mmCIF file of C-alpha atoms in Angstrom:
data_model
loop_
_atom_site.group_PDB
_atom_site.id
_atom_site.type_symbol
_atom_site.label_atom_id
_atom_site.label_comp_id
_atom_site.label_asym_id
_atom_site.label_seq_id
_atom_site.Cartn_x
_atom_site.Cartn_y
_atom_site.Cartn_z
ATOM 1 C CA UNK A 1 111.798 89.245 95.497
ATOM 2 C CA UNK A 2 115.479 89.607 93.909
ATOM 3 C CA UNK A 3 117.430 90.971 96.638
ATOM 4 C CA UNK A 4 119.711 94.344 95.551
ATOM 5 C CA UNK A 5 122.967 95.777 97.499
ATOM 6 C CA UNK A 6 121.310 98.299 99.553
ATOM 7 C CA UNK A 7 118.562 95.312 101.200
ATOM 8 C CA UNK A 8 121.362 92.958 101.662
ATOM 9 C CA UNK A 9 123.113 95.754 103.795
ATOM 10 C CA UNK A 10 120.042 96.190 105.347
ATOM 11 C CA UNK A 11 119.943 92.622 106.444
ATOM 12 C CA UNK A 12 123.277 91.913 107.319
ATOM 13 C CA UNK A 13 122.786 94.803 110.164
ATOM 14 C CA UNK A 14 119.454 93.396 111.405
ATOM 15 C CA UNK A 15 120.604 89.967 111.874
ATOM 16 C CA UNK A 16 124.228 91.307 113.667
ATOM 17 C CA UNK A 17 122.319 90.006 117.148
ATOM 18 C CA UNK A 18 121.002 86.898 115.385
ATOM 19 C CA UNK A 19 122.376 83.984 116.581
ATOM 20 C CA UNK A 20 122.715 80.483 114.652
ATOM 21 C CA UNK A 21 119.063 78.380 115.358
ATOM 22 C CA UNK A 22 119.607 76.065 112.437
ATOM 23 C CA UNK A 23 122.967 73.645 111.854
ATOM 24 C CA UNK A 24 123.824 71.276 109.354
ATOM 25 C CA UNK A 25 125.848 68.277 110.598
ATOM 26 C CA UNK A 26 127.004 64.646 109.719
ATOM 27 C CA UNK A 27 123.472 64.029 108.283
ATOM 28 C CA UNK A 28 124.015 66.589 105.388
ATOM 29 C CA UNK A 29 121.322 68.193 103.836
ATOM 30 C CA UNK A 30 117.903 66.226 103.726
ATOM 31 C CA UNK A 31 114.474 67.252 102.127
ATOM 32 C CA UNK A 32 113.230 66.974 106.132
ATOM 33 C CA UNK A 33 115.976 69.491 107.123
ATOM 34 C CA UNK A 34 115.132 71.510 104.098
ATOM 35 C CA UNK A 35 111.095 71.983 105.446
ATOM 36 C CA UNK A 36 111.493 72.689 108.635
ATOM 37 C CA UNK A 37 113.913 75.846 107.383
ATOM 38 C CA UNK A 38 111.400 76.876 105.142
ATOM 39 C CA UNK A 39 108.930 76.681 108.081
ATOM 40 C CA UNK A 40 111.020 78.597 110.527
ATOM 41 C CA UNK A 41 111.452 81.390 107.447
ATOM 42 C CA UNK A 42 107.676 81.497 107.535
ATOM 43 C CA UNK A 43 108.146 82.776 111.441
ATOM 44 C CA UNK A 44 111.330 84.730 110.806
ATOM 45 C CA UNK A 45 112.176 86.296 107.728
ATOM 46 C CA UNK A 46 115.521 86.051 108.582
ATOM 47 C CA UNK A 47 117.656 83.162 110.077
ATOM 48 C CA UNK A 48 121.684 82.518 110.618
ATOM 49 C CA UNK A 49 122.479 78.750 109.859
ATOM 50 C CA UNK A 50 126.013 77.498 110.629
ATOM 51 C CA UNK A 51 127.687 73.947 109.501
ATOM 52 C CA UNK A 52 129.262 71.946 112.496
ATOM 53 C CA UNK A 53 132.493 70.337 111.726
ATOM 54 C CA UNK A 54 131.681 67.068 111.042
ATOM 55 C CA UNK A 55 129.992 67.853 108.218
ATOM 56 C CA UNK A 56 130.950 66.980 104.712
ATOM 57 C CA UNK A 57 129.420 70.019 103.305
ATOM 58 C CA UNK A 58 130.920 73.253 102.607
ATOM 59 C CA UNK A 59 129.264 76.584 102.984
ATOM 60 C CA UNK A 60 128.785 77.244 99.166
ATOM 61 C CA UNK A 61 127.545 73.858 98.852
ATOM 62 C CA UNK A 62 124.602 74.189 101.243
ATOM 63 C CA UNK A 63 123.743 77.552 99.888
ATOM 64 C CA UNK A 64 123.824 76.596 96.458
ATOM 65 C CA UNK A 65 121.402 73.474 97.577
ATOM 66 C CA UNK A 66 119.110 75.888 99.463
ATOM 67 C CA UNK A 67 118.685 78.462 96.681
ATOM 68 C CA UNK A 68 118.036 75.498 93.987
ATOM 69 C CA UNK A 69 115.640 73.771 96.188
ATOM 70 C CA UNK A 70 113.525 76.577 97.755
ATOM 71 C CA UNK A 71 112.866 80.280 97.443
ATOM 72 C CA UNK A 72 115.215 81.224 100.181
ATOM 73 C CA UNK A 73 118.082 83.461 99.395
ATOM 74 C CA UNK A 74 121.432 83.437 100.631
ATOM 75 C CA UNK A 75 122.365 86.618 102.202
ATOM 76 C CA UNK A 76 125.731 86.467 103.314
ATOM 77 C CA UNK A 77 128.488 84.139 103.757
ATOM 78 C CA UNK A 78 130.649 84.229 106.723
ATOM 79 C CA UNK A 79 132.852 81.493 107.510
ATOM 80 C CA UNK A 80 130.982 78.438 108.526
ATOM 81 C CA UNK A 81 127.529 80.895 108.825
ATOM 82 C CA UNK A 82 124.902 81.220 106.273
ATOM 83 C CA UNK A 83 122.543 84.170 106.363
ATOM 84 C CA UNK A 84 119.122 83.342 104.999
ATOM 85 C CA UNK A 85 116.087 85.136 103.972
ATOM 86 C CA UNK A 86 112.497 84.379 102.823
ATOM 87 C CA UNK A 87 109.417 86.459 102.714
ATOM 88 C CA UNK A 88 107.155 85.231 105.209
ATOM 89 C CA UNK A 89 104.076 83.621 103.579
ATOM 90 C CA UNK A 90 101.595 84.652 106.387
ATOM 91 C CA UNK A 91 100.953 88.380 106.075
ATOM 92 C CA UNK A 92 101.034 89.310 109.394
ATOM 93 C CA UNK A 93 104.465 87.713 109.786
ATOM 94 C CA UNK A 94 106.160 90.318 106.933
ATOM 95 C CA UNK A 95 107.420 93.360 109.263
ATOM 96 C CA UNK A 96 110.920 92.497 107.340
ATOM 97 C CA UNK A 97 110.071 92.231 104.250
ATOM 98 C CA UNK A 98 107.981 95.023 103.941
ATOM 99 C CA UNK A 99 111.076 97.355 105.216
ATOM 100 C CA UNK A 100 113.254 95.690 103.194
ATOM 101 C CA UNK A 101 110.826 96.370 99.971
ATOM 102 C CA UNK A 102 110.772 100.045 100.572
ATOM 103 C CA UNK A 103 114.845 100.438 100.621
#
């Protein structure tokens, strides 16, 4: 699912009370770190990931490598935070998504 305007808005205001439960540091951007995103997406929908600063990456870097590596899309951009979103593969898990499809 391509992402328009109106479900990014959407998106941006569910996830204002998110908080950051992913982090990319001085290890960089790994396959490992990669999986256990897409497996916390599975649970979510919707995660905030933010870059500590001892990392070499910047924040169009990493979320250029996640959207050419796996079917998460990048959201929003906000300083060192990255807004992420994924369609839950599990059904029963896709409260979200299904909202998101009917804007």
């Amino acid at each position: 699912m391509q992402l328009r305007g109106k479900q990014k808005r959407y998106l941006r205001a569910q996830a204002n009370h998110l908080s950051p439960i992913f982090s990319i540091g001085k290890n960089g951007l790994t396959q490992a770190w990669l999986e256990q995103l897409d497996g916390a997406l599975d649970r979510r929908e919707l995660i905030k990931v933010s870059l500590q600063q001892n990392t070499d990456v910047t924040v169009d870097e990493a979320a250029q490598f996640i959207e050419d590596h796996t079917e998460i899309q990048v959201v929003q951009k906000i300083g060192r935070i990255l807004l992420l979103f994924k369609q839950s593969a599990n059904e029963k898990q896709r409260d979200l998504s299904e909202k998101v499809a009917r804007i």
